[in-house]
Coordinates of C-alpha atoms in Angstrom, one line a residue:
M1 CA -9.3 -47.0 -7.5
S2 CA -8.6 -43.2 -6.8
R3 CA -8.0 -40.4 -9.0
A4 CA -4.9 -40.1 -6.8
V5 CA -3.2 -43.2 -7.8
P6 CA -1.3 -42.3 -10.7
F7 CA 0.0 -38.8 -8.4
A8 CA 0.6 -41.1 -5.1
I9 CA 2.9 -43.2 -8.0
A10 CA 4.8 -40.1 -9.3
V11 CA 5.2 -39.2 -5.9
I12 CA 7.5 -42.0 -4.9
G13 CA 8.8 -41.9 -7.5
L14 CA 9.4 -38.5 -7.8
G15 CA 11.6 -39.7 -3.7
H16 CA 13.3 -42.0 -5.2
A17 CA 15.0 -40.0 -8.6
T18 CA 16.2 -37.4 -5.5
M19 CA 17.9 -39.5 -3.5
A20 CA 19.1 -42.3 -6.4
G21 CA 20.5 -38.9 -8.0
V22 CA 21.7 -37.0 -5.6
M23 CA 23.2 -40.2 -3.6
A24 CA 25.0 -41.9 -7.0
M25 CA 26.9 -38.9 -7.0
T26 CA 27.9 -38.5 -3.1
P27 CA 30.9 -40.2 -3.1
V28 CA 32.7 -39.4 -6.5
H29 CA 32.0 -36.0 -5.4
L30 CA 34.1 -36.9 -2.0
V31 CA 37.0 -38.4 -3.5
H32 CA 37.7 -35.4 -5.1
E33 CA 37.5 -33.6 -2.5
G34 CA 39.8 -35.7 -0.9
A35 CA 38.5 -38.7 0.7
T36 CA 39.5 -42.0 0.9
V37 CA 37.0 -44.5 -0.7
G38 CA 36.8 -46.0 2.4
E39 CA 35.5 -43.1 3.7
A40 CA 32.8 -42.8 1.0
S41 CA 32.1 -45.4 1.8
F42 CA 31.8 -45.5 5.1
V43 CA 29.1 -42.7 4.3
I44 CA 27.1 -44.3 2.0
S45 CA 26.7 -47.5 4.6
L46 CA 25.1 -44.9 6.9
H47 CA 22.9 -43.5 4.3
V48 CA 21.5 -46.9 3.4
A49 CA 21.9 -47.0 6.7
G50 CA 18.6 -44.3 7.0
M51 CA 16.8 -45.2 4.1
Y52 CA 15.8 -49.0 6.6
A53 CA 17.2 -48.8 9.9
M54 CA 13.7 -46.3 9.9
S55 CA 11.4 -47.9 8.2
P56 CA 9.6 -49.9 10.4
V57 CA 9.1 -46.3 13.0
F58 CA 7.7 -45.0 9.4
G59 CA 5.5 -47.7 8.3
I60 CA 4.0 -47.0 11.9
L61 CA 3.4 -43.5 11.8
S62 CA 2.1 -43.9 8.9
D63 CA -0.5 -46.3 10.7
K64 CA -1.1 -43.7 13.3
I65 CA -1.0 -40.2 11.9
G66 CA -2.2 -41.4 7.8
R67 CA 0.5 -41.2 5.7
V68 CA -0.2 -37.3 4.0
P69 CA 1.8 -36.4 7.2
V70 CA 4.6 -38.7 6.6
L71 CA 4.9 -37.8 3.3
I72 CA 5.4 -33.9 4.2
V73 CA 7.7 -35.1 6.6
G74 CA 9.5 -37.0 4.2
Q75 CA 9.8 -34.1 1.7
V76 CA 10.9 -31.8 4.3
V77 CA 13.4 -34.5 4.9
L78 CA 14.9 -34.7 2.0
A79 CA 14.7 -30.3 1.4
I80 CA 17.1 -30.7 4.3
S81 CA 19.2 -32.3 3.2
L82 CA 19.7 -30.6 -0.6
A83 CA 20.4 -27.8 1.7
L84 CA 23.0 -29.1 3.3
T85 CA 24.6 -30.9 0.4
A86 CA 24.2 -27.7 -1.5
L87 CA 25.7 -25.3 1.4
F88 CA 28.6 -27.1 2.3
P89 CA 29.3 -29.5 -0.5
M90 CA 33.2 -28.8 1.1
D91 CA 32.4 -30.5 4.1
H92 CA 32.5 -34.1 4.8
T93 CA 31.1 -34.4 8.2
I94 CA 27.3 -32.4 7.3
V95 CA 27.4 -34.0 3.5
T96 CA 27.5 -37.5 5.7
I97 CA 25.0 -35.7 7.9
G98 CA 23.3 -34.5 4.6
L99 CA 22.9 -38.6 3.5
I100 CA 22.0 -39.8 6.5
L101 CA 19.1 -37.6 6.2
L102 CA 18.6 -38.1 2.1
G103 CA 18.2 -42.2 3.3
L104 CA 15.5 -40.8 5.8
G105 CA 13.5 -38.6 3.9
W106 CA 13.3 -41.2 1.2
S107 CA 12.3 -44.0 3.7
A108 CA 9.3 -42.0 5.3
N109 CA 8.4 -40.8 1.7
T110 CA 9.0 -44.7 0.6
V111 CA 6.8 -46.0 3.5
A112 CA 3.8 -43.9 3.2
G113 CA 3.7 -43.4 -0.4
S114 CA 3.6 -47.6 -0.6
A115 CA 0.9 -47.4 2.9
L116 CA -1.4 -44.7 0.9
I117 CA -1.2 -46.7 -3.2
G118 CA -1.8 -49.9 -1.3
E119 CA -5.0 -47.5 0.4
L120 CA -6.0 -45.8 -2.5
S121 CA -6.4 -49.4 -4.3
Q122 CA -8.1 -51.5 -2.8
G123 CA -9.4 -54.5 -4.7
P124 CA -8.5 -56.9 -7.9
K125 CA -6.2 -54.8 -9.2
R126 CA -4.3 -53.4 -6.1
L127 CA -1.1 -56.0 -6.9
T128 CA -1.0 -54.3 -10.3
I129 CA -1.2 -50.4 -9.2
Q130 CA 2.0 -51.5 -6.8
G131 CA 4.4 -53.1 -9.3
R132 CA 3.6 -50.3 -11.4
S133 CA 4.6 -48.1 -8.1
D134 CA 7.3 -50.4 -8.1
A135 CA 8.0 -50.3 -11.6
A136 CA 8.1 -46.4 -11.6
M137 CA 10.1 -46.4 -8.3
S138 CA 12.4 -47.9 -9.6
A139 CA 12.5 -46.5 -13.7
S140 CA 12.5 -43.4 -12.0
G141 CA 15.7 -43.7 -10.3
A142 CA 17.6 -45.1 -12.8
L143 CA 17.4 -42.2 -14.8
A144 CA 18.2 -39.2 -12.2
G145 CA 21.5 -41.6 -12.0
V146 CA 21.5 -41.5 -14.6
L147 CA 21.3 -37.8 -15.3
A148 CA 23.2 -37.5 -12.2
G149 CA 26.5 -38.1 -13.8
P150 CA 26.1 -34.3 -15.9
A151 CA 24.6 -33.0 -13.9
V152 CA 27.4 -32.4 -12.0
T153 CA 29.9 -32.0 -15.1
A154 CA 27.5 -28.7 -16.0
L155 CA 26.2 -27.8 -12.1
G156 CA 29.1 -29.6 -9.5
Y157 CA 27.9 -31.7 -7.0
S158 CA 26.0 -28.0 -4.6
G159 CA 24.1 -26.6 -8.5
L160 CA 22.9 -31.1 -8.7
S161 CA 21.4 -30.9 -4.9
F162 CA 19.9 -27.3 -5.8
A163 CA 18.2 -29.1 -8.9
A164 CA 17.1 -32.0 -6.7
F165 CA 15.0 -28.4 -4.7
A166 CA 12.8 -29.2 -8.3
F167 CA 12.0 -33.1 -7.6
V168 CA 10.9 -32.6 -3.9
A169 CA 8.7 -28.8 -4.5
S170 CA 7.1 -31.3 -6.7
A171 CA 5.9 -34.3 -5.0
V172 CA 4.6 -31.5 -2.7
A173 CA 1.9 -29.8 -5.4
L174 CA 1.4 -33.8 -5.9
V175 CA 0.4 -34.4 -2.2
A176 CA -1.6 -31.8 -2.1
L177 CA -2.8 -32.5 -4.8
I178 CA -4.1 -36.5 -4.1
V179 CA -5.5 -34.7 -0.2
T180 CA -7.9 -32.1 -2.9
L181 CA -8.5 -35.3 -4.8
R182 CA -9.5 -37.5 -1.6
S183 CA -11.0 -34.2 -0.2
R184 CA -13.9 -34.8 -3.2
E185 CA -13.7 -38.7 -3.7
S186 CA -14.8 -38.9 -0.4
A187 CA -17.7 -35.7 -1.2
E188 CA -18.8 -37.3 -4.3

């Protein structure tokens, strides 16, 4: 097993926390700002479509151009989504676009990260490692969802989106560490 596996698991968890925290508070924010429950529900429907509709494409891209480039694409898309929701929280159309991008970034991160974990953990412990990754992802999403409410209370919806940049920055740093570790392991 590669020494990079725990860091790949963390990248998936950070991406999931980014998505879950912002997604959880978006309907509350939209309704608070005058949207109907139906409109907020439609935004979440589009977000969920973004999460899953392109996952086969991200899988193919992960196989064609590599897991790490798709992870980076995922982080860039997450960052763009956060910028939109942070800078234009009162514009429901831009928030909707931000939520679609949040779903797409999550998808790229999750698909490429899971493929990377499978690649890094060949052997009899592979399924156990994937299970740990899934558990870590679920736990990070649950924690982000729980903390998102107090974060919005303290910082506002824009503040929540700005704060989530810390997760994206951490994930990018971990991807760089993964690349370094893999390079060292291939040299050994």
